[in-house]
Coordinates of C-alpha atoms and ligand atoms in Angstrom, one line a residue:
M14 CA 0.0 0.0 0.0
S15 CA 1.3 3.5 -0.8
D16 CA 2.5 5.6 2.1
K17 CA 0.9 8.7 0.5
A18 CA -2.5 10.0 -0.4
T19 CA -2.9 12.3 -3.4
L20 CA -5.6 15.0 -3.5
E21 CA -6.4 17.0 -6.5
V22 CA -7.6 20.5 -5.8
N23 CA -8.3 23.1 -8.5
G24 CA -6.5 21.0 -11.0
K25 CA -3.3 20.7 -8.9
K26 CA -2.3 17.3 -7.3
H27 CA -1.0 17.3 -3.7
E28 CA 0.5 14.4 -1.8
F29 CA -0.2 13.9 1.9
P30 CA 1.6 11.2 4.1
L31 CA -0.4 8.3 5.3
V32 CA -0.1 7.5 9.0
V33 CA -0.6 3.8 9.9
G34 CA -1.4 2.8 13.5
T35 CA -0.3 -0.4 15.3
E36 CA -3.8 -1.8 14.5
N37 CA -3.4 -0.9 10.9
E38 CA -5.8 2.1 11.0
V39 CA -4.8 4.5 8.3
G40 CA -5.0 8.3 8.7
M41 CA -4.2 11.0 6.1
D42 CA -1.9 13.6 7.7
I43 CA -3.4 16.8 6.4
S44 CA -1.5 19.2 8.7
S45 CA 0.0 20.9 5.6
L46 CA -3.3 21.0 3.6
R47 CA -4.1 24.8 3.9
A48 CA -0.5 25.8 3.3
V49 CA 0.0 23.7 0.1
T50 CA -3.6 24.4 -1.3
G51 CA -3.7 28.1 -0.6
G52 CA -6.2 27.8 2.3
V53 CA -8.5 24.9 1.4
T54 CA -9.7 23.1 4.5
T55 CA -11.7 20.0 5.4
L56 CA -15.3 20.1 6.6
D57 CA -16.5 17.3 8.8
P58 CA -19.5 18.1 11.2
G59 CA -19.2 15.9 14.3
Y60 CA -15.7 14.9 13.3
K61 CA -17.2 11.6 12.0
N62 CA -14.2 11.1 9.6
T63 CA -11.5 13.1 11.5
G64 CA -8.8 11.8 13.9
S65 CA -7.9 14.5 16.4
C66 CA -4.7 12.9 17.7
E67 CA -2.5 9.8 17.8
S68 CA -3.1 7.8 21.1
A69 CA -1.8 4.7 22.8
I70 CA -4.5 4.3 25.4
T71 CA -7.6 2.8 24.0
F72 CA -8.3 0.8 20.8
L73 CA -11.8 0.2 19.6
N74 CA -13.0 -1.5 16.4
G75 CA -16.7 -0.6 15.8
E76 CA -17.3 -3.1 13.1
E77 CA -16.0 -6.1 15.2
G78 CA -17.1 -4.9 18.6
I79 CA -13.6 -4.7 20.0
L80 CA -12.5 -2.6 23.0
R81 CA -9.0 -2.8 24.6
Y82 CA -7.3 -0.6 27.2
R83 CA -3.6 -0.4 26.5
G84 CA -3.8 -3.8 24.5
Y85 CA -5.8 -5.7 27.1
S86 CA -9.3 -6.8 26.2
I87 CA -12.3 -5.2 28.1
E88 CA -13.6 -8.7 28.6
E89 CA -10.5 -9.8 30.5
L90 CA -10.0 -6.6 32.4
A91 CA -13.7 -6.7 33.5
D92 CA -13.3 -10.3 34.6
K93 CA -9.8 -10.2 36.2
A94 CA -8.8 -6.8 37.2
S95 CA -9.9 -4.2 39.8
F96 CA -10.9 -0.7 38.9
L97 CA -7.9 0.8 40.5
E98 CA -5.6 -1.6 38.6
V99 CA -7.4 -0.5 35.4
A100 CA -7.0 3.1 36.3
F101 CA -3.3 2.8 36.9
L102 CA -3.1 0.9 33.4
L103 CA -4.8 3.6 31.6
I104 CA -3.0 6.5 33.1
F105 CA 0.5 5.0 33.3
G106 CA 0.4 2.5 30.4
E107 CA 1.1 -0.8 32.3
L108 CA -0.7 -3.0 34.7
P109 CA 0.8 -2.2 38.2
N110 CA 2.6 -4.8 40.1
Q111 CA 1.6 -5.2 43.8
E112 CA 4.1 -2.6 45.2
Q113 CA 3.0 -0.1 42.5
L114 CA -0.8 -0.7 43.1
S115 CA -0.3 -0.3 47.0
K116 CA 1.6 3.0 46.5
F117 CA -1.1 4.2 44.1
A118 CA -3.9 3.3 46.5
H119 CA -2.0 4.8 49.5
D120 CA -1.2 8.1 47.6
I121 CA -4.9 8.3 46.6
K122 CA -6.0 7.8 50.2
E123 CA -3.7 10.6 51.3
Q124 CA -5.5 12.9 49.1
S125 CA -9.1 11.8 49.9
V126 CA -10.0 14.8 52.0
V127 CA -11.8 17.7 50.5
D128 CA -11.5 21.3 51.8
D129 CA -14.4 21.9 54.2
D130 CA -15.1 25.2 52.4
I131 CA -16.3 23.1 49.3
K132 CA -19.3 22.3 51.5
K133 CA -20.3 25.9 51.4
I134 CA -20.4 25.7 47.6
L135 CA -22.5 22.5 47.8
D136 CA -24.9 24.2 50.2
A137 CA -25.6 27.0 47.8
F138 CA -27.2 24.5 45.4
P139 CA -30.9 23.7 45.7
K140 CA -31.6 19.9 46.5
S141 CA -33.4 19.9 43.0
A142 CA -30.0 20.6 41.3
H143 CA -29.0 17.9 38.9
P144 CA -26.0 16.0 40.3
M145 CA -24.0 16.4 37.1
G146 CA -24.2 20.2 37.3
V147 CA -23.2 20.2 40.9
L148 CA -20.3 17.7 40.3
S149 CA -19.0 19.8 37.4
S150 CA -19.0 22.9 39.6
L151 CA -17.4 21.2 42.6
T152 CA -14.7 19.8 40.3
S153 CA -13.9 23.1 38.8
A154 CA -13.9 24.6 42.4
L155 CA -11.2 22.2 43.4
T156 CA -8.6 24.3 41.4
A157 CA -9.2 27.2 43.9
F158 CA -8.3 24.9 46.7
N159 CA -5.4 23.2 44.9
P160 CA -3.8 26.0 42.8
S161 CA -0.5 23.9 42.4
S162 CA -2.6 21.5 40.2
V163 CA -2.7 23.8 37.3
N164 CA 1.0 24.3 36.2
V165 CA 2.0 20.7 35.9
D166 CA 5.5 21.3 34.4
S167 CA 6.9 17.9 35.6
E168 CA 5.8 14.3 35.8
E169 CA 6.1 14.5 39.5
A170 CA 3.7 17.5 39.6
M171 CA 1.4 15.7 37.2
Y172 CA 1.4 12.6 39.4
K173 CA 0.5 14.7 42.5
T174 CA -2.4 16.2 40.6
V175 CA -3.6 12.8 39.3
V176 CA -3.8 11.3 42.8
K177 CA -5.5 14.4 44.2
I178 CA -8.4 14.0 41.8
M179 CA -8.5 10.3 42.1
G180 CA -8.8 10.8 45.9
K181 CA -11.2 13.7 46.0
F182 CA -13.6 12.9 43.1
P183 CA -15.3 9.9 44.8
V184 CA -15.9 12.2 47.9
L185 CA -17.6 14.8 45.5
V186 CA -19.5 12.0 43.9
A187 CA -20.9 10.8 47.2
W188 CA -21.7 14.4 48.3
T189 CA -23.7 15.2 45.3
M190 CA -25.9 12.2 46.1
R191 CA -26.1 12.9 49.9
K192 CA -26.9 16.5 49.3
Q193 CA -29.9 15.5 47.2
K194 CA -31.1 13.1 50.0
G195 CA -30.5 15.6 52.7
L196 CA -27.9 13.3 54.4
P197 CA -24.7 14.4 56.3
L198 CA -21.6 14.5 54.3
D199 CA -19.3 11.6 54.8
Y200 CA -15.5 11.1 54.2
G201 CA -15.7 7.4 54.1
D202 CA -12.9 5.2 55.6
N203 CA -9.4 4.9 54.5
S204 CA -9.1 1.4 55.7
L205 CA -11.5 0.4 52.8
G206 CA -10.7 -0.3 49.1
Y207 CA -11.5 2.4 46.5
V208 CA -14.9 1.0 45.6
E209 CA -15.9 -0.1 49.1
N210 CA -15.2 3.4 50.2
V211 CA -17.4 4.9 47.4
L212 CA -20.3 2.7 48.4
K213 CA -19.8 3.6 52.1
M214 CA -19.6 7.3 51.5
M215 CA -22.6 7.1 49.3
F216 CA -24.9 4.8 51.4
K217 CA -23.8 5.0 55.1
K218 CA -26.7 6.0 57.4
P219 CA -25.7 8.5 60.1
N220 CA -27.2 6.2 62.7
E221 CA -26.0 2.8 61.6
E222 CA -22.8 0.9 60.8
Y223 CA -22.4 0.3 57.2
T224 CA -22.2 -3.3 56.0
Q225 CA -20.5 -4.0 52.8
N226 CA -22.3 -6.2 50.2
P227 CA -19.8 -8.0 48.1
I228 CA -22.3 -8.2 45.2
L229 CA -22.7 -4.4 45.1
V230 CA -18.8 -4.0 45.4
N231 CA -18.1 -6.4 42.5
A232 CA -20.9 -5.0 40.4
L233 CA -19.7 -1.4 40.8
D234 CA -16.1 -2.4 40.3
K235 CA -17.1 -4.0 37.0
L236 CA -19.3 -1.1 35.9
L237 CA -16.5 1.4 36.6
I238 CA -14.0 -0.6 34.5
L239 CA -16.5 -0.8 31.6
H240 CA -16.8 3.0 31.6
A241 CA -13.2 3.8 32.3
D242 CA -12.3 5.0 28.8
H243 CA -13.4 5.1 25.2
E244 CA -10.8 6.9 23.0
Q245 CA -11.9 10.3 21.6
N246 CA -15.7 10.3 22.5
C247 CA -17.3 13.7 23.1
S248 CA -16.5 14.3 26.7
T249 CA -12.9 13.0 26.4
S250 CA -12.4 15.2 23.3
T251 CA -13.7 18.0 25.5
V252 CA -11.1 17.3 28.3
R253 CA -8.4 17.2 25.6
I254 CA -9.3 20.4 23.9
V255 CA -9.8 22.4 27.2
G256 CA -6.6 20.9 28.5
S257 CA -4.7 21.9 25.4
S258 CA -5.0 25.5 26.3
H259 CA -3.1 24.5 29.5
A260 CA -6.2 25.0 31.7
G261 CA -5.7 22.8 34.8
L262 CA -6.7 19.2 34.9
F263 CA -9.7 20.0 37.2
A264 CA -11.0 22.6 34.9
S265 CA -10.7 20.2 32.0
L266 CA -12.5 17.5 33.8
S267 CA -15.2 19.8 34.9
A268 CA -15.8 20.6 31.1
G269 CA -15.7 16.9 30.4
I270 CA -18.4 16.2 33.1
S271 CA -20.6 18.9 31.4
A272 CA -20.2 17.2 28.0
L273 CA -21.0 13.7 29.5
W274 CA -24.2 15.2 31.0
G275 CA -25.9 15.4 27.6
P276 CA -28.7 12.6 26.9
L277 CA -26.9 11.8 23.6
H278 CA -23.7 10.9 25.5
G279 CA -23.5 9.8 29.1
G280 CA -26.8 11.2 30.1
A281 CA -28.3 8.4 28.1
N282 CA -28.2 6.0 31.0
Q283 CA -30.6 8.2 32.9
A284 CA -32.7 8.6 29.8
V285 CA -32.8 4.9 29.1
L286 CA -34.4 4.2 32.6
E287 CA -36.9 7.1 32.1
M288 CA -37.8 5.7 28.8
L289 CA -38.3 2.2 30.1
E290 CA -40.3 3.5 33.0
A291 CA -42.5 5.4 30.6
I292 CA -43.0 2.3 28.5
K293 CA -44.0 0.4 31.6
E294 CA -46.4 3.1 32.7
D295 CA -47.8 3.1 29.1
G296 CA -48.7 -0.6 29.6
G297 CA -45.4 -2.1 28.2
D298 CA -46.2 -1.4 24.5
T299 CA -42.7 -1.5 23.1
K300 CA -44.0 -1.3 19.6
K301 CA -45.5 2.1 20.1
F302 CA -42.1 3.5 21.2
M303 CA -40.3 1.7 18.4
A304 CA -42.6 3.4 16.0
K305 CA -41.8 6.8 17.7
A306 CA -38.1 6.1 17.4
K307 CA -38.4 5.5 13.6
D308 CA -40.7 8.5 13.0
K309 CA -38.5 11.3 11.5
E310 CA -41.3 13.8 12.6
D311 CA -40.8 12.7 16.2
P312 CA -37.6 13.8 18.0
F313 CA -37.9 10.7 20.2
R314 CA -34.9 8.3 19.9
L315 CA -34.5 4.8 21.4
M316 CA -32.1 5.8 24.2
G317 CA -29.3 3.4 24.9
F318 CA -29.3 2.4 21.2
G319 CA -26.9 3.4 18.5
H320 CA -23.3 4.5 18.6
R321 CA -20.9 6.7 16.6
V322 CA -18.3 3.9 16.4
Y323 CA -19.9 0.7 17.2
K324 CA -21.8 -0.5 14.1
N325 CA -22.0 -4.0 15.7
F326 CA -22.6 -4.8 19.3
D327 CA -21.0 -2.7 22.0
P328 CA -18.8 -5.3 23.9
R329 CA -19.6 -3.3 27.1
A330 CA -23.4 -3.8 26.7
K331 CA -22.9 -7.6 26.3
I332 CA -21.0 -7.7 29.6
I333 CA -23.4 -5.4 31.4
K334 CA -26.4 -7.3 30.2
K335 CA -24.9 -10.5 31.8
A336 CA -24.0 -8.7 34.9
A337 CA -27.6 -7.2 35.1
D338 CA -29.1 -10.8 35.2
E339 CA -26.5 -11.9 37.8
V340 CA -26.7 -8.8 40.1
L341 CA -30.5 -8.8 40.1
A342 CA -30.6 -12.6 40.8
D343 CA -28.0 -12.2 43.5
L344 CA -30.0 -9.4 45.1
G345 CA -33.2 -11.3 44.6
V346 CA -34.6 -8.2 42.7
E347 CA -37.4 -8.7 40.2
D348 CA -37.3 -5.7 38.0
P349 CA -40.0 -5.7 35.2
V350 CA -38.1 -3.0 33.5
L351 CA -35.3 -5.4 32.7
D352 CA -37.7 -7.7 31.0
I353 CA -39.0 -4.6 29.0
A354 CA -35.4 -3.8 28.1
K355 CA -34.7 -7.2 26.8
G356 CA -38.0 -7.2 24.8
L357 CA -37.2 -3.9 23.4
A358 CA -33.7 -5.0 22.4
A359 CA -34.9 -8.2 20.7
E360 CA -37.5 -6.2 18.7
A361 CA -35.0 -3.6 17.6
L362 CA -32.5 -6.2 16.7
S363 CA -35.0 -7.7 14.1
D364 CA -36.4 -4.4 13.0
D365 CA -35.3 -3.4 9.5
Y366 CA -34.8 0.4 10.5
F367 CA -32.4 -0.5 13.2
V368 CA -30.7 -3.3 11.4
K369 CA -30.1 -1.1 8.3
R370 CA -28.7 1.6 10.5
K371 CA -26.7 -0.8 12.5
L372 CA -28.2 0.4 15.8
Y373 CA -27.4 -1.9 18.7
P374 CA -27.7 -1.5 22.5
N375 CA -24.8 0.5 23.8
V376 CA -23.1 0.8 27.2
D377 CA -25.9 2.9 28.5
F378 CA -28.8 0.6 27.7
Y379 CA -28.5 -1.9 30.7
S380 CA -26.3 0.0 33.1
G381 CA -29.1 2.0 34.7
I382 CA -30.9 -1.3 35.6
I383 CA -28.0 -2.4 37.7
Y384 CA -27.5 1.1 39.2
R385 CA -31.2 1.0 40.2
S386 CA -31.0 -2.3 41.8
M387 CA -28.1 -1.0 43.9
G388 CA -30.3 1.7 45.1
I389 CA -28.6 4.5 43.2
P390 CA -31.1 7.3 42.3
V391 CA -31.7 7.7 38.5
E392 CA -30.2 11.3 38.5
M393 CA -27.0 9.8 39.8
F394 CA -26.6 7.4 36.9
T395 CA -24.6 9.7 34.8
V396 CA -22.5 10.7 37.9
M397 CA -21.5 7.0 38.2
F398 CA -20.5 7.1 34.5
A399 CA -18.3 10.1 35.3
L400 CA -16.7 8.2 38.3
G401 CA -15.8 5.3 35.9
R402 CA -14.6 7.6 33.2
L403 CA -12.3 9.7 35.4
P404 CA -9.2 7.6 34.8
G405 CA -9.8 7.7 31.1
W406 CA -10.1 11.4 31.1
I407 CA -7.0 11.7 33.2
A408 CA -5.0 9.3 30.9
Q409 CA -6.0 11.2 27.8
W410 CA -5.3 14.6 29.3
R411 CA -1.9 13.4 30.6
E412 CA -1.1 11.9 27.1
M413 CA -1.9 15.1 25.4
R414 CA 0.2 17.2 27.8
L415 CA 3.2 14.7 27.7
R416 CA 3.0 14.8 23.8
K417 CA 3.0 18.5 24.0
E418 CA -0.1 18.6 21.6
P419 CA -0.9 22.1 20.1
I420 CA -3.8 24.1 21.4
G421 CA -7.1 22.8 19.7
R422 CA -8.4 25.3 17.3
P423 CA -10.5 23.8 14.4
R424 CA -11.3 25.9 11.3
Q425 CA -14.7 26.6 9.6
I426 CA -16.2 27.4 6.4
Y427 CA -18.0 30.9 6.7
I428 CA -21.5 31.0 5.1
G429 CA -22.7 34.3 6.6
E430 CA -23.1 37.8 5.1
T431 CA -20.3 39.1 3.0
H432 CA -18.8 42.6 3.8
R433 CA -21.5 45.3 4.3
P434 CA -21.4 49.0 5.5
F435 CA -22.8 49.8 8.9
K436 CA -26.5 50.9 8.9
E437 CA -27.8 53.7 11.1
I438 CA -30.6 52.8 13.4
S439 CA -32.8 55.3 11.7
K440 CA -32.4 53.3 8.5
R441 CA -32.9 49.7 9.9
Ligands
SDX16 C1 -22.2 7.0 24.9 O1 -18.6 8.1 21.5 C2 -18.6 7.2 22.5 O2 -17.7 6.4 22.6 C3 -19.7 7.4 23.6 C4 -19.8 6.4 24.6 C5 -18.6 6.5 25.6 O3 -18.3 5.4 26.1 O4 -18.0 7.6 25.8 O5 -19.8 5.1 24.1 C6 -20.9 6.6 25.5 O6 -22.4 8.2 24.6 C7 -23.1 6.0 24.2 C8 -24.2 6.6 23.4 C9 -25.3 7.0 24.3 N1 -26.3 7.7 23.7 C10 -27.6 7.1 23.4 O7 -27.9 6.0 23.7 C11 -28.6 8.2 22.7 C12 -29.3 7.4 21.5 N2 -28.3 7.3 20.4 C13 -28.4 8.3 19.4 O8 -28.6 9.6 19.8 C14 -27.1 8.1 18.4 O9 -27.1 6.8 18.1 C15 -25.8 8.5 18.9 C16 -25.7 9.9 19.2 C17 -25.2 7.7 20.0 C18 -24.9 8.4 17.7 O10 -25.3 9.3 16.7 P1 -24.6 9.4 15.2 O11 -23.4 8.5 15.1 O12 -24.3 10.9 15.0 O13 -25.5 8.7 14.3 P2 -26.8 9.6 13.6 O14 -27.3 10.5 14.6 O15 -26.2 10.1 12.3 O16 -27.8 8.4 13.2 C19 -27.6 7.7 12.1 C20 -29.1 7.3 11.7 C21 -30.1 8.4 11.6 O17 -31.2 8.0 10.8 P3 -31.1 8.6 9.3 O18 -30.9 10.1 9.2 O19 -29.9 7.8 8.7 O20 -32.4 8.1 8.7 O21 -29.6 6.4 12.7 C22 -30.7 7.1 13.5 C23 -30.6 8.5 13.1 O22 -31.8 9.1 13.2 N3 -30.5 6.8 14.9 C24 -31.5 6.5 15.7 C25 -30.9 6.2 17.0 N4 -29.5 6.5 16.9 C26 -29.2 6.9 15.5 N5 -32.8 6.3 15.5 C27 -33.5 6.0 16.6 N6 -33.0 5.7 17.9 C28 -31.7 5.9 18.0 N7 -31.1 5.7 19.3

């Protein structure tokens, strides 16, 4: 295969180098395009065909339903690793040995106290505030209490910032839920593992000892691993572009949380449960909702279905579907919504509209069913997605900074008014 692409523009031919990745993906390097063509640019709304960077963190193949973190398959990691091991792998590139893992866990625990003044910011929110908006605000506010986290001009400074947010973020996650429920804010317990501590901070009642449930610990650990990274998705691209201006990590993460909030992205896990509940309330008539999803006049979409990259099954959805059955059985929970979900998936997978557009259940389709069985409120589902995605965002931000990527600044094609003289108000 040639190592160059040739483009002909206005009768003139130009060659551009082809970049081939370790999984044989081919990219046309057009960084000289405007210079050699006198200003011609590309146009690709939603960046469906545009690579923003080279990355060594996550590989996914949408046609074959493959997802790997640093070369390890999502199936093996979900089955054999812990979330903290996967976080270390994503951020630093290798699975940690026991000494590295223990140090990482220790350094994170050292940073798991949040400045008490953050509670004043939390108090300013109404109980009705969506937890994603609260979490984004509190994450950005962390910069004010940790100013040294902004100028990370050494790997040591970067490491300190990484363990700071890995330690403090779970506290903020728990506080957003407890705020909504009117419960006192808890710092958890450093004698516990990462996921156990999250569950205790979220669920401990002020007047009872908290007893860990290994089913919930294992389920949450697996869910966090499955959400940990997903190459250049909307929220990760947001973290990268905000970070490319050398805004601090916490400000970049705050922007990523806001991007994830949208119902077309991470907010879909909440939208799925609301959709399934609506179908249940409506008598379980899935065909009616399928018709709405296919009706171009109707803005309704089948939430939890479709994906920008996966044009086959989302491997995470397969794992979560199996986990949903196991967790609900282990908890002895009968949830009719799971049956509705399975019925909807079966119908869509045999419906021409969905088959033709290669629309399959994605990571958000079943995850909310497990979160709900764990007693997590539906408004907190996307917050749990953010907790899982945190190490992926950190890894992508760190890679961008270490590779000294340029500030992100896309071009455009202007389609507005051409030059015109100012018009006095009396003449408008
Ligand atoms: C996540 O990018 C990532 O990796 C994201 C993520 C991650 O881990 O970070 O995987 C997490 O965000 C998963 C996606 C969660 N979102 C949803 O479940 C919301 C419902 N899904 C859709 O909104 C949609 O499928 C997207 C946004 C996920 C993908 O949209 P695309 O790639 O821009 O596809 P499109 O909108 O161009 O749709 C192609 C066609 C269109 O029909 P036609 O114009 O060709 O006739 O498929 C239709 C769409 O109308 N379509 C749907 C549909 N999704 C796409 N029709 C009904 N229901 C849907 N869910």
